[in-house]
Short mmCIF file of C-alpha atoms and ligand atoms in Angstrom, two decimals:
data_model
loop_
_atom_site.label_atom_id
_atom_site.label_comp_id
_atom_site.label_asym_id
_atom_site.label_seq_id
_atom_site.Cartn_x
_atom_site.Cartn_y
_atom_site.Cartn_z
CA MET A 12 -12.70 5.69 14.69
CA ALA A 13 -12.99 4.29 11.08
CA LEU A 14 -10.72 5.79 8.22
CA VAL A 15 -12.25 8.83 6.81
CA ASN A 16 -12.20 10.81 3.54
CA PRO A 17 -9.53 13.48 4.68
CA MET A 18 -11.58 16.50 2.77
CA GLY A 19 -13.71 17.34 5.81
CA PHE A 20 -10.75 17.68 8.26
CA ILE A 21 -8.57 19.64 5.60
CA GLU A 22 -11.45 22.12 5.27
CA LYS A 23 -11.66 22.48 8.92
CA ALA A 24 -7.57 22.96 8.81
CA ARG A 25 -8.02 25.70 6.33
CA GLU A 26 -10.78 27.40 8.24
CA ASN A 27 -8.48 27.51 10.95
CA GLY A 28 -5.41 28.76 8.87
CA VAL A 29 -3.34 25.60 9.63
CA ALA A 30 -2.35 22.66 7.57
CA ILE A 31 -2.76 18.79 7.74
CA SER A 32 0.46 16.67 7.99
CA SER A 33 0.45 13.65 5.66
CA PHE A 34 3.30 10.98 6.54
CA ASN A 35 4.69 8.29 4.32
CA ILE A 36 4.80 5.20 6.31
CA HIS A 37 6.57 1.70 5.23
CA ASN A 38 5.85 -0.67 7.99
CA LEU A 39 4.08 -1.51 11.37
CA GLU A 40 6.44 0.91 13.42
CA THR A 41 5.82 3.67 10.96
CA VAL A 42 2.10 3.32 11.30
CA GLN A 43 2.23 3.16 15.02
CA ALA A 44 4.59 6.25 15.15
CA VAL A 45 2.27 8.52 12.98
CA ALA A 46 -0.86 7.21 14.66
CA GLU A 47 0.35 7.72 18.29
CA GLY A 48 2.02 11.10 17.43
CA ALA A 49 -1.15 12.46 15.93
CA ALA A 50 -3.36 11.09 18.61
CA GLU A 51 -1.09 12.87 21.37
CA GLU A 52 -1.29 16.14 19.24
CA ASN A 53 -5.14 15.63 19.13
CA CYS A 54 -4.67 16.27 15.44
CA PRO A 55 -6.27 14.72 12.38
CA VAL A 56 -3.83 13.15 10.21
CA ILE A 57 -3.06 11.45 6.77
CA ILE A 58 -1.15 8.14 6.59
CA GLN A 59 0.19 7.66 2.79
CA THR A 60 2.06 5.12 0.95
CA THR A 61 3.62 5.17 -2.28
CA PRO A 62 2.97 2.37 -4.77
CA GLY A 63 6.82 1.19 -3.99
CA THR A 64 5.60 0.60 -0.45
CA LEU A 65 2.83 -1.53 -1.51
CA LYS A 66 4.85 -3.75 -3.59
CA HIS A 67 7.23 -4.05 -0.56
CA ALA A 68 4.34 -4.64 2.05
CA GLY A 69 1.44 -5.51 0.36
CA ILE A 70 -1.86 -3.61 0.02
CA GLU A 71 -3.70 -5.77 2.46
CA TYR A 72 -1.31 -5.65 4.97
CA ILE A 73 -0.82 -1.98 4.72
CA ALA A 74 -4.69 -1.26 4.89
CA ALA A 75 -5.20 -3.61 7.74
CA MET A 76 -2.47 -2.16 9.85
CA VAL A 77 -3.70 1.54 9.19
CA LYS A 78 -7.39 0.38 9.67
CA THR A 79 -6.40 -0.80 13.10
CA ALA A 80 -4.40 2.00 13.99
CA SER A 81 -7.25 4.28 13.02
CA GLU A 82 -9.92 2.42 15.20
CA MET A 83 -7.61 2.64 18.18
CA TYR A 84 -7.89 6.53 18.56
CA SER A 85 -10.54 9.02 18.28
CA VAL A 86 -8.64 11.47 16.13
CA PRO A 87 -9.74 11.17 12.24
CA MET A 88 -7.25 9.39 10.31
CA ALA A 89 -7.29 8.92 6.40
CA LEU A 90 -5.23 6.34 4.15
CA HIS A 91 -3.92 8.08 1.04
CA LEU A 92 -2.11 6.54 -2.08
CA ASP A 93 0.88 8.86 -2.86
CA HIS A 94 2.09 9.32 -6.41
CA CYS A 95 0.41 6.62 -8.18
CA THR A 96 0.62 6.37 -11.87
CA SER A 97 -1.43 3.46 -12.37
CA PHE A 98 -5.37 3.42 -12.71
CA ASP A 99 -5.50 -0.40 -11.70
CA THR A 100 -3.41 0.34 -8.51
CA ILE A 101 -5.86 2.99 -7.59
CA VAL A 102 -8.83 0.76 -8.14
CA LYS A 103 -7.27 -2.04 -5.80
CA CYS A 104 -6.40 0.51 -3.05
CA ILE A 105 -9.95 1.88 -3.21
CA ARG A 106 -11.42 -1.54 -2.92
CA ASN A 107 -8.90 -2.23 0.10
CA GLY A 108 -10.28 0.85 1.83
CA TYR A 109 -8.05 3.94 0.95
CA THR A 110 -10.13 7.08 1.48
CA SER A 111 -8.07 9.22 -0.56
CA VAL A 112 -5.39 8.81 -3.73
CA MET A 113 -3.19 10.81 -5.78
CA ILE A 114 -2.95 10.31 -9.60
CA ASP A 115 0.20 11.49 -10.71
CA THR A 116 0.36 11.63 -14.68
CA ALA A 117 1.96 14.85 -14.87
CA HIS A 118 4.64 13.27 -17.14
CA LEU A 119 1.83 12.71 -19.96
CA PRO A 120 1.14 15.33 -22.66
CA TYR A 121 -1.37 17.75 -21.02
CA ASP A 122 -4.56 16.25 -22.49
CA GLU A 123 -3.93 12.84 -21.67
CA ASN A 124 -2.94 13.78 -18.20
CA VAL A 125 -6.37 15.42 -17.87
CA ALA A 126 -8.31 12.45 -19.29
CA MET A 127 -6.56 10.25 -16.96
CA VAL A 128 -7.06 12.42 -13.81
CA ARG A 129 -10.76 12.95 -14.81
CA LYS A 130 -11.46 9.19 -15.10
CA VAL A 131 -9.68 8.63 -11.51
CA ALA A 132 -11.90 11.25 -10.03
CA GLU A 133 -15.11 9.94 -11.60
CA ILE A 134 -14.51 6.39 -9.97
CA ALA A 135 -12.94 7.66 -6.88
CA HIS A 136 -15.91 9.86 -5.94
CA ALA A 137 -18.20 7.31 -6.98
CA ALA A 138 -16.74 5.22 -4.03
CA GLY A 139 -16.54 8.35 -1.79
CA VAL A 140 -12.74 8.73 -1.99
CA ALA A 141 -10.97 11.98 -2.19
CA VAL A 142 -8.69 12.74 -5.30
CA GLU A 143 -5.33 14.73 -5.69
CA GLY A 144 -3.83 15.60 -8.98
CA GLU A 145 -0.55 17.37 -9.48
CA LEU A 146 0.39 20.18 -12.12
CA GLY A 147 3.68 21.14 -12.72
CA ARG A 148 6.60 18.69 -12.05
CA ILE A 149 7.97 18.32 -8.62
CA GLY A 150 11.89 17.55 -8.92
CA GLY A 151 13.77 14.83 -7.02
CA VAL A 152 13.34 11.19 -5.98
CA GLU A 153 10.25 9.70 -4.32
CA ASP A 154 10.59 5.92 -4.55
CA GLU A 155 10.47 4.72 -8.11
CA LEU A 156 9.61 8.25 -9.49
CA SER A 157 12.57 10.32 -10.38
CA VAL A 158 12.29 13.54 -11.88
CA ASP A 159 15.58 15.57 -12.72
CA ASP A 160 16.18 19.27 -12.73
CA ARG A 161 15.65 19.68 -16.51
CA THR A 162 12.18 18.15 -16.41
CA ALA A 163 10.88 19.85 -13.02
CA SER A 164 8.59 22.61 -13.96
CA PHE A 165 6.70 25.20 -11.78
CA THR A 166 3.05 25.14 -11.68
CA VAL A 167 1.45 27.87 -14.22
CA PRO A 168 -1.74 29.46 -12.55
CA SER A 169 -3.99 29.90 -15.69
CA GLU A 170 -3.30 26.22 -16.44
CA ALA A 171 -4.07 25.23 -12.91
CA VAL A 172 -7.25 26.71 -13.27
CA ASP A 173 -8.09 24.75 -16.48
CA PHE A 174 -6.75 21.57 -14.82
CA VAL A 175 -8.97 21.81 -11.99
CA LYS A 176 -12.12 22.67 -13.83
CA LYS A 177 -11.56 19.86 -16.35
CA THR A 178 -10.70 17.03 -13.97
CA GLY A 179 -12.91 17.61 -10.82
CA ILE A 180 -10.02 16.87 -8.39
CA ASP A 181 -10.56 17.50 -4.75
CA MET A 182 -7.02 18.93 -4.06
CA LEU A 183 -4.03 20.05 -6.11
CA ALA A 184 -0.40 19.42 -5.66
CA ILE A 185 1.66 22.45 -6.89
CA ALA A 186 5.42 22.67 -7.70
CA ILE A 187 6.72 25.82 -6.42
CA GLY A 188 10.43 25.06 -5.85
CA THR A 189 10.39 21.85 -3.30
CA ALA A 190 11.89 18.60 -4.35
CA HIS A 191 11.37 15.13 -3.07
CA GLY A 192 14.48 13.64 -0.96
CA GLU A 193 17.50 15.41 0.66
CA TYR A 194 18.13 19.16 -0.56
CA LYS A 195 21.59 20.09 -1.68
CA GLY A 196 21.07 23.72 -0.66
CA THR A 197 18.50 25.65 1.26
CA PRO A 198 15.22 25.42 -0.80
CA ASP A 199 13.82 28.85 -1.51
CA LEU A 200 9.97 28.44 -2.39
CA ASP A 201 8.21 30.66 -4.91
CA MET A 202 5.85 32.44 -2.56
CA GLU A 203 4.55 34.69 -5.00
CA ARG A 204 3.65 32.01 -7.35
CA LEU A 205 1.73 30.13 -4.44
CA SER A 206 -0.22 33.36 -3.83
CA GLU A 207 -1.09 33.68 -7.56
CA ILE A 208 -2.29 29.93 -7.53
CA ARG A 209 -4.23 30.55 -4.57
CA ASN A 210 -6.00 33.53 -5.93
CA VAL A 211 -7.34 31.56 -8.61
CA ILE A 212 -7.95 28.21 -7.19
CA ASP A 213 -10.10 27.41 -4.43
CA ILE A 214 -9.67 23.67 -3.68
CA PRO A 215 -6.82 22.72 -1.03
CA LEU A 216 -3.17 23.11 -2.27
CA ILE A 217 -0.59 20.51 -1.41
CA LEU A 218 3.26 21.03 -0.83
CA HIS A 219 5.26 17.88 -1.66
CA GLY A 220 8.84 17.41 -0.79
CA ALA A 221 8.28 19.22 2.46
CA SER A 222 11.52 17.48 4.26
CA GLY A 223 14.03 19.97 4.77
CA VAL A 224 12.06 23.14 3.99
CA PRO A 225 13.13 25.66 6.69
CA ASP A 226 10.20 26.13 9.25
CA ASP A 227 9.46 29.68 8.45
CA GLN A 228 8.90 28.80 4.70
CA ILE A 229 6.52 26.04 5.90
CA ARG A 230 4.56 28.73 8.10
CA GLU A 231 4.54 31.17 5.32
CA SER A 232 3.30 28.51 2.58
CA ILE A 233 0.34 27.70 5.19
CA LYS A 234 -0.44 31.37 5.48
CA ARG A 235 -0.54 31.62 1.66
CA GLY A 236 -2.97 28.71 1.26
CA ILE A 237 -1.09 25.32 1.48
CA ALA A 238 -3.51 23.01 3.26
CA LYS A 239 -1.51 19.64 3.30
CA ILE A 240 2.15 19.03 3.94
CA ASN A 241 3.80 15.92 2.52
CA ILE A 242 6.72 14.39 4.77
CA ALA A 243 8.63 11.35 3.92
CA THR A 244 12.45 11.81 4.07
CA GLU A 245 12.55 13.50 7.26
CA LEU A 246 10.99 10.37 9.13
CA LYS A 247 13.36 7.95 7.16
CA ILE A 248 16.58 9.72 8.39
CA PRO A 249 15.93 9.56 12.17
CA MET A 250 14.52 6.18 11.92
CA ALA A 251 17.63 4.91 10.15
CA GLN A 252 19.88 6.93 12.48
CA ALA A 253 18.09 5.39 15.53
CA ILE A 254 18.73 2.09 14.14
CA LYS A 255 22.50 2.83 13.50
CA ASP A 256 22.81 4.23 16.93
CA CYS A 257 21.37 0.94 18.38
CA PHE A 258 23.90 -1.08 16.72
CA ALA A 259 26.63 1.32 17.41
CA ALA A 260 26.01 1.12 20.98
CA SER A 261 25.39 -2.66 21.17
CA PRO A 262 26.84 -4.20 18.08
CA LYS A 263 25.46 -7.73 19.05
CA GLU A 264 21.89 -6.40 19.53
CA ASN A 265 19.61 -8.78 17.79
CA ASP A 266 16.16 -7.86 19.14
CA PRO A 267 13.87 -6.32 16.61
CA ARG A 268 11.76 -4.82 19.47
CA LYS A 269 14.87 -2.98 20.66
CA TYR A 270 16.16 -1.36 17.41
CA MET A 271 12.72 -0.85 15.84
CA GLY A 272 11.31 0.40 19.29
CA SER A 273 13.81 3.01 19.34
CA ALA A 274 13.21 3.68 15.53
CA LYS A 275 9.56 4.31 16.09
CA ASN A 276 10.21 6.61 19.13
CA ALA A 277 12.69 8.68 16.91
CA VAL A 278 9.85 8.61 14.07
CA LYS A 279 6.85 9.83 16.40
CA GLU A 280 9.07 12.73 17.79
CA VAL A 281 9.26 14.35 14.29
CA VAL A 282 5.34 13.41 13.67
CA ARG A 283 4.65 15.56 16.77
CA GLN A 284 7.23 18.31 15.64
CA LYS A 285 5.67 18.41 12.03
CA ILE A 286 2.00 18.41 13.48
CA ARG A 287 3.00 21.43 15.69
CA LEU A 288 4.80 23.19 13.14
CA CYS A 289 1.78 22.90 10.78
CA GLY A 290 -0.39 24.29 13.69
CA GLY A 291 -2.53 21.33 13.90
CA THR A 292 -2.37 20.67 17.77
CA ASN A 293 -6.01 19.96 19.05
CA LEU A 294 -7.41 20.62 15.76
CA ALA A 295 -9.42 17.56 16.26
CA SER A 296 -11.25 19.33 19.13
CA LYS A 297 -12.56 21.90 16.68
CA LEU A 298 -14.11 19.30 14.10
P1 13P B 303 10.11 14.54 1.02
O1 13P B 303 10.58 13.11 0.91
O2 13P B 303 10.81 15.48 0.46
O3 13P B 303 9.67 14.54 2.67
O4 13P B 303 8.86 14.36 0.26
C1 13P B 303 7.69 13.70 0.71
C2 13P B 303 6.85 13.72 -0.55
O5 13P B 303 6.35 14.62 -1.10
C3 13P B 303 5.55 12.47 -0.61
O6 13P B 303 4.73 12.61 -1.51
ZN1 ZN B 304 5.56 13.96 -3.17
#
């Protein structure tokens, strides 16, 4: 089917006490891995790209690949722009068929952040596109975006209420102790804070930096109101490992269909695991 605005299936996930997995992709094989994995689990999925991936591959290539993938399957899929700081890039993505965008200007002073997010929400909603905003600062490195431990800060529930009301966003990314990239120790999410935010905010809440978060904490965060889980690093690591294994076994290998084929299979396996962990299997039948 055609790409859809994800809010319908995110709401359905919430009604069923489960979450939607949102995967960062970088090329054809990762698009295929996510689309096939979601179709095999019979679960709606969000395919997302950072602005860095758009620089690498081009908006047109990405949009065409993801549209094609979506049309091949009956499970609903959305194409989401992840962590975008540029209004112009958001407009370009919407023109190219993105059905959801994240405006990430959490580094700006509060009032400027609110004004920018509100402007994005107005134009995106006019085009039928969903909008994710962020309040608090999620630490770690996501492509060109780097937030060190000193600037990372947790979401304050009362500020989140004001932010959602003033901006008109559809979903909110919150900072409760996750970070982008690989963790040095075991993350320990602030579940109390999540519940406090959930008690005062009605729109879907998003967990970024979900790679490396223990399964029990992912399950608990979904119970307490997380509706979208973002995964990037946990797809990149097995992808790179599969390619390394391929060359370790056959140093002279030069057929991209071999090493990229095994990379795709490794990514798809993690996609299916994450969808199962989020309780999404067969959610498409309930839509
Ligand atoms: P990880 O790379 O830690 O999985 O984070 C993903 C993410 O939040 C994408 O926005
Ligand atoms: Zn993120």
